[in-house]
Amino acid sequence: MTLISTKLLEDDILRTDNEVMELSKRQQNKEERVQLIIQEAERLFIENGFEKVQMQDIADAAGIGVATLFRYFPKKDQLIVAAAVKNLQPTLERFEQFMHGEGSAYERLEAILNHFFEMQLERTNHARFREAFESYASFVASPLPGIETYIDVQRQIMQTLEPLIEDGKRDGSFRSDIDVKVTVVTIINTFGTFGNNIMLKSHISYLEDDIEPAVQLRALKEMFLASIRA
Amino acid sequence: MTLISTKLLEDDILRTDNEVMELSKRQQNKEERVQLIIQEAERLFIENGFEKVQMQDIADAAGIGVATLFRYFPKKDQLIVAAAVKNLQPTLERFEQFMHGEGSAYERLEAILNHFFEMQLERTNHARFREAFESYASFVASPLPGIETYIDVQRQIMQTLEPLIEDGKRDGSFRSDIDVKVTVVTIINTFGTFGNNIMLKSHISYLEDDIEPAVQLRALKEMFLASIRA
DNA sequence: TAAATTATGATAGTCTAACTATCATAATCA
DNA sequence: TGATTATGATAGTTAGACTATCATAATTTA
């Protein structure tokens, strides 16, 4: 799933990518439009949730007619799934980058958790969107169209972490009795669920005034690391 | 917030409760109806989510006309909040029960976590409903009417756990350097987020076939306990 | 390049579900 | 018993997802 920016590609730009070369102009435009629509939909959904954003809003944001939007995405659900997949993609990409970093397994895990936290704090709305989507998806009568793609990216994210835990068990920085997959799921579950403002707000008011969410997340991380440290 | 069952109270039942005695018959009926409506709404929302359940459905389930339903709850949002509060209540009550149990702080915490897990596994839909509600609440333009009540119950739940952690620090079963409130938030965040079927399903297919969710939850618990054990 | 094909956007229309208004009837109260 | 209030049926309004139509524009192809 290639990301194409809002700016439409010009004809005279020299392309080396064969796949794009092969596409007819009409196909190219279509592909660009799909990406543009998804991009705008994601942006709007992240800010406002699914219900608040109307197909009309998305059409306007993408600069197209609503009828055209419906030709590309006959159901709002399809657009929601596409936006959710796009929203999850950067997490996978950044995780993969971190896996190829320097240092011991422990250091790399700590780095990736730090990064995860920063993402959570900086992009609270992204996390909230993800949670909203997963809730939404869980209530539909028949599985959302395209949901397999989403689940697959999720699985890839988890698989990215596996070698790291294995390394740590090997080099002795992690306890040898922990289960790799269960540990991975724990990480995702523990650190991936700070999107809901309501919980966040509730926690903030529950915690002392001078405890920032960042402090709490740091404590959470320490706690987790302590639990797997050898 | 008293819970009143579907079965309407009979006139001839001897009441000892003064508060109810003072109410006129009309007021009594109203109160009963409100509870009945909330009960049916909760039941339907838990199964089907907010969007799928129509005001008509709730009116039918409560055996009243839809116009009457709207007289009690002029906005669907109000009913959603009331159902969410009702949904959270049992968690608080059970937690409070466990606080008065026997044993060391460690044993009691373990017992409460076990119980929490069981609730998560047995009442997955309740947890899912809670997550859906919190997502929903986070996206509204102005705070949902009555949301303070919900937040307050949430806070009470967390406060219930505090003395337990303090006890554990005192009697030496927990590390002395952990922060009580942060630990409480960790517990809620870590163990309260298994409602989304999609995550659950994704995890199940990611984990080995023979790893049941229960096994994974148990591992999660062990991991957490290890992190705070002295 | 011209004809054929396909994509677009505007507009109007359908449908569903939240919400409102009305009113005759029934239950409660004084 | 007469006055007050609650109920439920019904019809109507509104918002937003989705469909149908069609004239026009862009692209393809012969």
XYZ file of C-alpha atoms (C1' of nucleotides) in Angstrom:
520
model
C 0.000 0.000 0.000
C 1.990 2.933 -1.313
C 1.344 6.347 0.060
C 0.867 9.060 -2.482
C 0.749 12.694 -1.430
C -2.066 15.107 -2.044
C -0.161 16.777 -4.823
C -1.031 14.982 -7.984
C 1.795 13.418 -9.873
C 2.827 15.266 -13.001
C 3.121 13.550 -16.337
C 6.605 14.896 -17.002
C 8.087 13.498 -13.804
C 10.521 10.789 -14.779
C 9.459 7.535 -13.188
C 11.649 4.576 -12.514
C 8.929 2.503 -10.936
C 7.816 -0.042 -13.494
C 4.554 -0.778 -11.862
C 3.442 2.807 -12.129
C 4.817 3.078 -15.649
C 2.614 0.248 -16.752
C -0.536 1.917 -15.518
C -2.557 3.932 -17.951
C -3.130 7.540 -17.149
C -6.664 6.699 -16.129
C -5.464 3.986 -13.744
C -2.872 6.314 -12.289
C -5.411 9.003 -11.574
C -7.644 6.463 -9.945
C -4.895 5.225 -7.690
C -3.933 8.738 -6.736
C -7.493 9.610 -5.979
C -8.015 6.574 -3.799
C -4.954 7.509 -1.781
C -6.033 11.118 -1.518
C -9.494 10.101 -0.337
C -8.093 7.730 2.273
C -5.680 10.361 3.469
C -8.377 12.960 3.962
C -10.753 10.451 5.516
C -8.109 9.353 7.998
C -7.363 12.940 8.929
C -11.019 13.714 9.541
C -11.776 10.472 11.371
C -8.803 10.923 13.684
C -10.040 14.307 14.764
C -13.747 13.673 14.882
C -14.566 9.984 14.939
C -16.578 8.026 12.406
C -20.023 9.267 13.246
C -19.259 12.931 13.168
C -17.578 12.810 9.778
C -19.976 12.665 6.872
C -19.246 11.350 3.428
C -19.957 14.849 2.213
C -17.159 16.227 4.439
C -14.695 13.724 3.042
C -15.714 14.504 -0.525
C -15.261 18.205 0.151
C -11.873 17.658 1.777
C -10.723 15.612 -1.185
C -12.118 18.177 -3.569
C -14.438 15.780 -5.348
C -18.166 15.311 -5.663
C -19.934 13.054 -3.240
C -21.179 10.832 -6.032
C -17.594 10.282 -7.114
C -16.616 9.424 -3.587
C -19.307 6.786 -3.526
C -18.036 5.357 -6.773
C -14.666 4.745 -5.127
C -16.026 3.661 -1.758
C -19.606 2.436 -2.103
C -19.858 1.999 1.657
C -18.588 4.262 4.400
C -17.371 1.135 6.165
C -14.881 0.429 3.406
C -13.435 3.877 3.803
C -13.240 3.449 7.550
C -11.275 0.238 7.174
C -8.946 1.784 4.611
C -8.294 4.704 6.936
C -7.662 2.349 9.849
C -5.118 0.367 7.866
C -3.358 3.548 6.831
C -3.364 4.640 10.453
C -1.670 1.448 11.599
C 0.991 1.381 8.894
C 3.440 3.919 10.405
C 3.599 1.930 13.624
C 4.732 -1.131 11.724
C 7.257 0.854 9.714
C 8.816 2.507 12.747
C 8.965 -0.744 14.653
C 10.800 -2.328 11.758
C 13.297 0.516 11.744
C 13.994 0.063 15.421
C 14.605 -3.625 15.002
C 17.610 -2.878 12.851
C 19.103 -0.514 15.419
C 22.230 -0.874 17.525
C 22.681 -2.124 21.063
C 21.660 -5.058 23.217
C 18.200 -6.544 23.108
C 17.371 -4.817 26.347
C 18.496 -1.451 25.053
C 16.628 -1.868 21.822
C 13.455 -2.902 23.630
C 13.766 0.089 25.893
C 14.269 2.318 22.883
C 11.263 0.913 21.121
C 9.106 1.315 24.218
C 10.271 4.878 24.602
C 9.383 5.503 21.043
C 6.026 3.793 21.489
C 5.299 6.096 24.395
C 6.242 9.172 22.495
C 3.926 8.111 19.734
C 1.152 7.560 22.239
C 1.655 10.963 23.775
C 2.188 12.876 20.572
C -0.432 11.104 18.584
C -3.087 10.464 21.176
C -5.727 10.921 18.533
C -4.226 8.195 16.391
C -4.397 5.750 19.263
C -7.912 6.854 20.038
C -8.858 6.310 16.418
C -7.394 2.817 16.527
C -9.370 1.941 19.635
C -12.530 3.392 18.181
C -12.039 1.368 15.042
C -11.484 -1.863 16.886
C -14.592 -1.270 18.930
C -16.510 -0.451 15.813
C -15.262 -3.498 13.980
C -16.193 -5.766 16.851
C -19.865 -4.869 16.702
C -20.650 -5.337 13.042
C -22.868 -8.246 12.092
C -20.596 -9.550 9.332
C -16.859 -8.833 9.280
C -15.969 -5.476 7.756
C -14.798 -5.696 4.150
C -11.013 -5.613 4.107
C -10.610 -6.244 7.812
C -8.136 -9.057 7.084
C -5.630 -6.465 5.907
C -5.916 -4.641 9.199
C -5.522 -7.788 11.233
C -2.546 -8.727 9.137
C -0.727 -5.461 9.804
C -1.470 -5.955 13.475
C 0.084 -9.394 13.325
C 3.115 -8.071 11.474
C 3.646 -5.480 14.188
C 3.648 -8.204 16.798
C 5.947 -10.397 14.783
C 8.409 -7.565 14.510
C 8.949 -7.693 18.255
C 9.567 -11.425 18.456
C 13.258 -11.573 17.484
C 13.978 -8.893 20.046
C 12.535 -10.900 22.900
C 14.314 -14.000 21.657
C 17.626 -12.144 21.524
C 17.118 -10.930 25.067
C 16.454 -14.439 26.315
C 19.576 -15.663 24.542
C 21.941 -12.949 25.754
C 20.628 -13.262 29.284
C 19.152 -9.812 29.672
C 15.615 -11.194 29.916
C 14.315 -13.976 32.072
C 14.625 -17.301 30.305
C 11.203 -18.531 31.346
C 9.086 -15.897 29.626
C 7.030 -16.877 26.625
C 7.967 -14.823 23.591
C 4.539 -14.468 22.054
C 2.767 -13.839 25.318
C 5.310 -11.154 26.114
C 4.728 -9.512 22.774
C 0.983 -9.488 23.291
C 1.540 -8.013 26.719
C 3.555 -5.175 25.273
C 0.955 -4.355 22.670
C -1.900 -4.575 25.138
C -0.181 -2.686 27.890
C 1.266 0.149 25.919
C -1.123 0.462 23.048
C -4.195 1.525 24.940
C -3.874 5.113 25.954
C -6.043 6.607 23.324
C -9.219 7.236 25.172
C -9.260 10.757 26.423
C -11.815 9.843 28.973
C -9.595 7.294 30.648
C -6.662 9.606 30.313
C -8.561 12.476 31.882
C -9.920 10.272 34.578
C -6.436 9.056 35.373
C -5.027 12.515 35.404
C -7.589 13.740 37.867
C -7.132 10.585 39.900
C -3.384 10.898 39.980
C -1.750 13.778 41.776
C -1.926 17.014 39.909
C 1.790 17.073 39.353
C 1.926 13.622 37.776
C 1.972 14.055 34.054
C 0.807 11.281 31.746
C 4.405 11.035 30.580
C 5.543 10.264 34.108
C 2.932 7.603 34.429
C 3.864 6.024 31.142
C 7.496 5.997 32.226
C 6.547 4.206 35.434
C 4.549 1.716 33.436
C 7.538 1.016 31.257
C 9.853 0.523 34.228
C 7.346 -1.843 35.728
C 7.141 -3.879 32.605
C 10.885 -4.020 32.095
C 11.329 -5.095 35.705
C 8.983 -7.974 35.074
C 11.030 -9.461 32.268
C 14.531 -8.508 33.352
C 16.674 -11.481 34.285
C -28.276 4.102 42.105
C -30.477 1.238 43.181
C -31.074 -1.627 40.859
C -34.651 -2.671 40.437
C -35.549 -5.829 38.585
C -37.746 -6.138 35.551
C -40.572 -7.445 37.634
C -42.565 -4.482 38.766
C -42.904 -4.015 42.463
C -46.303 -4.889 43.837
C -48.260 -2.505 45.997
C -48.875 -5.073 48.684
C -45.232 -5.876 49.271
C -44.315 -4.648 52.703
C -41.566 -2.077 52.432
C -39.140 -1.137 55.125
C -37.266 1.354 53.000
C -38.389 4.814 54.061
C -37.195 6.528 50.956
C -39.408 4.409 48.786
C -42.283 4.727 51.224
C -42.208 8.476 50.872
C -42.567 8.370 47.140
C -45.996 8.625 45.675
C -47.204 5.771 43.574
C -46.615 7.870 40.505
C -43.037 8.603 41.539
C -42.441 4.954 42.307
C -43.621 3.858 38.923
C -41.406 6.409 37.285
C -38.360 5.252 39.172
C -39.089 1.628 38.348
C -39.542 2.453 34.728
C -36.298 4.355 34.502
C -34.466 1.372 35.961
C -36.228 -1.034 33.657
C -35.372 1.066 30.628
C -31.719 1.334 31.623
C -31.564 -2.378 32.247
C -32.947 -3.258 28.846
C -30.826 -0.648 27.117
C -27.684 -1.989 28.753
C -28.535 -5.519 27.742
C -29.099 -4.539 24.128
C -26.063 -2.251 23.906
C -23.792 -4.900 25.344
C -24.805 -7.343 22.673
C -25.064 -5.038 19.707
C -23.331 -1.731 20.313
C -24.877 1.716 20.294
C -25.421 2.161 16.613
C -27.187 -1.089 15.990
C -29.669 -0.640 18.801
C -32.516 1.710 17.993
C -34.638 3.612 20.455
C -37.533 1.616 19.082
C -35.819 -1.636 20.072
C -35.295 -0.414 23.601
C -38.886 0.757 23.883
C -40.071 -2.640 22.681
C -37.789 -4.472 25.094
C -39.065 -2.381 27.986
C -42.625 -2.860 26.809
C -43.365 0.827 26.415
C -44.107 3.151 23.555
C -41.258 4.943 21.889
C -42.761 8.332 22.723
C -42.742 7.360 26.392
C -39.133 6.307 26.130
C -38.276 9.706 24.752
C -40.076 11.359 27.621
C -37.736 9.579 30.047
C -34.608 9.920 27.937
C -34.958 12.793 25.483
C -31.584 11.945 23.944
C -30.163 8.548 23.125
C -26.869 9.779 24.564
C -28.391 10.071 28.018
C -29.493 6.485 27.863
C -26.084 5.392 26.678
C -24.428 7.088 29.631
C -26.928 5.610 32.088
C -26.303 2.142 30.665
C -22.542 2.646 30.867
C -22.752 3.649 34.522
C -24.892 0.631 35.289
C -22.386 -1.529 33.457
C -19.509 -0.263 35.569
C -21.260 -0.583 38.906
C -20.796 -4.353 39.487
C -17.051 -4.023 39.044
C -16.912 -1.502 41.843
C -19.121 -3.609 44.084
C -17.114 -6.777 43.610
C -13.847 -4.978 44.115
C -15.148 -3.607 47.375
C -16.132 -7.088 48.496
C -12.674 -8.403 47.778
C -11.077 -5.642 49.786
C -12.682 -6.975 52.915
C -11.437 -10.513 52.309
C -8.882 -12.547 54.244
C -5.170 -13.064 53.673
C -2.085 -10.997 53.012
C -2.072 -8.063 50.648
C -0.362 -10.163 48.038
C -2.927 -12.923 48.304
C -5.791 -10.492 48.153
C -4.330 -8.736 45.129
C -3.860 -12.056 43.424
C -7.438 -12.992 44.264
C -8.762 -9.742 42.898
C -6.745 -10.079 39.721
C -8.002 -13.615 39.285
C -11.490 -12.364 39.708
C -10.871 -9.506 37.305
C -9.701 -12.006 34.714
C -12.681 -14.198 35.170
C -14.915 -11.216 34.682
C -13.033 -10.288 31.548
C -13.357 -13.769 30.140
C -16.921 -14.406 31.181
C -18.197 -10.967 30.413
C -16.179 -10.065 27.360
C -19.126 -8.161 26.002
C -19.297 -6.015 29.106
C -15.681 -5.009 28.685
C -16.237 -4.406 25.015
C -19.194 -2.217 25.838
C -17.086 -0.239 28.269
C -14.379 0.347 25.692
C -16.927 1.298 23.076
C -18.491 3.764 25.457
C -15.212 5.385 26.345
C -14.354 5.737 22.692
C -17.755 7.167 22.016
C -17.549 9.596 24.905
C -14.157 10.832 23.786
C -15.418 12.016 20.423
C -18.433 14.071 21.363
C -18.213 17.814 20.901
C -19.463 18.690 24.374
C -19.169 16.274 27.311
C -21.955 13.714 27.478
C -24.683 14.602 29.966
C -24.051 12.648 33.160
C -20.518 11.633 32.259
C -19.266 12.867 35.649
C -21.080 9.995 37.308
C -19.282 7.516 35.106
C -15.905 9.083 35.759
C -16.650 9.075 39.441
C -17.379 5.352 39.550
C -14.184 4.796 37.637
C -12.289 6.774 40.229
C -13.949 4.871 43.048
C -12.847 1.595 41.486
C -9.295 2.787 41.423
C -9.448 4.095 44.960
C -10.640 0.713 46.141
C -7.316 -0.781 45.157
C -5.168 1.768 46.933
C -5.222 0.391 50.494
C -4.271 -2.990 49.128
C -1.123 -1.708 47.495
C -0.293 0.292 50.608
C -0.732 -2.789 52.781
C 1.564 -4.745 50.518
C 4.248 -2.109 50.712
C 3.951 -2.075 54.509
C 4.035 -5.815 55.058
C 6.964 -6.159 52.663
C 5.274 -8.307 50.035
C 5.520 -5.541 47.417
C 8.510 -3.455 46.473
C 8.732 -0.371 48.619
C 9.601 1.950 45.747
C 6.443 1.541 43.704
C 4.003 4.406 43.508
C 0.578 3.404 44.755
C -1.537 5.384 42.345
C 0.573 4.632 39.336
C 0.390 0.949 40.202
C -3.372 1.146 40.434
C -3.640 2.818 37.055
C -1.366 0.152 35.643
C -3.635 -2.572 36.905
C -6.726 -0.985 35.433
C -5.074 -0.261 32.128
C -3.364 -3.595 31.813
C -6.201 -5.849 32.812
C -9.210 -3.858 31.813
C -8.691 -3.824 28.084
C -9.602 -7.192 26.692
C -12.979 -6.317 25.382
C -12.305 -5.884 21.733
C -12.985 -9.096 19.960
C -10.851 -8.038 17.098
C -7.753 -7.742 19.241
C -8.640 -10.907 21.010
C -9.137 -12.771 17.766
C -6.007 -11.331 16.323
C -4.080 -12.413 19.381
C -5.538 -15.845 19.337
C -4.558 -16.420 15.746
C -1.175 -14.889 16.455
C -0.567 -17.052 19.458
C -0.203 -20.805 19.113
C -3.425 -22.625 18.560
C -3.248 -24.288 21.918
C -2.819 -21.068 23.865
C -6.169 -20.083 25.221
C -6.946 -16.495 26.131
C -7.147 -17.675 29.730
C -3.574 -18.901 29.572
C -2.441 -15.639 28.171
C -4.264 -13.661 30.822
C -2.678 -15.820 33.486
C 0.765 -15.104 32.062
C -0.045 -11.435 32.034
C -0.974 -11.603 35.677
C 2.200 -13.439 36.646
C 4.205 -10.867 34.782
C 2.550 -8.032 36.582
C 2.884 -9.613 39.981
C 6.548 -10.289 39.332
C 7.043 -6.620 38.626
C 5.791 -5.462 41.993
C 6.873 -8.360 44.192
C 9.552 -7.387 46.678
C -8.050 13.685 -35.031
C -12.652 12.007 -34.444
C -15.575 8.718 -32.626
C -16.263 5.642 -28.742
C -15.661 4.874 -24.058
C -15.346 6.067 -19.449
C -15.161 9.298 -15.388
C -17.053 13.223 -13.161
C -20.040 16.160 -10.424
C -24.430 18.239 -9.813
C -28.936 17.293 -8.619
C -32.826 14.970 -7.078
C -34.586 11.098 -4.773
C -34.931 6.975 -1.364
C -34.532 5.135 3.126
C -33.613 4.759 7.929
C -33.488 6.254 12.507
C -33.434 10.003 15.873
C -36.386 13.130 17.512
C -40.987 16.207 17.870
C -45.920 17.195 18.013
C -50.557 15.911 18.737
C -54.199 13.858 20.921
C -57.428 10.552 22.682
C -57.363 7.470 26.523
C -55.973 5.724 30.995
C -54.084 6.076 35.506
C -53.496 8.775 39.631
C -54.438 12.382 42.793
C -57.128 15.726 45.599
C -65.875 12.742 41.101
C -63.443 16.166 38.783
C -58.677 17.790 37.809
C -54.178 16.525 36.696
C -50.778 13.880 34.722
C -48.863 9.840 32.112
C -49.229 6.906 28.227
C -48.933 5.140 23.571
C -50.315 5.437 18.872
C -49.621 7.980 14.928
C -47.920 11.265 11.868
C -44.332 14.464 10.823
C -39.463 16.552 10.655
C -34.638 16.188 9.945
C -30.041 14.388 9.028
C -27.192 11.551 6.674
C -26.081 7.298 4.039
C -26.751 5.734 -0.276
C -28.871 5.459 -5.391
C -30.194 7.078 -9.968
C -29.802 10.142 -13.696
C -27.633 12.817 -16.902
C -25.087 16.374 -19.182
C -20.287 17.343 -19.576
C -15.382 16.423 -19.548
C -11.361 13.553 -19.868
C -9.205 9.590 -21.944
C -8.619 6.029 -25.096
C -8.511 4.034 -29.511
C -9.243 3.312 -34.278
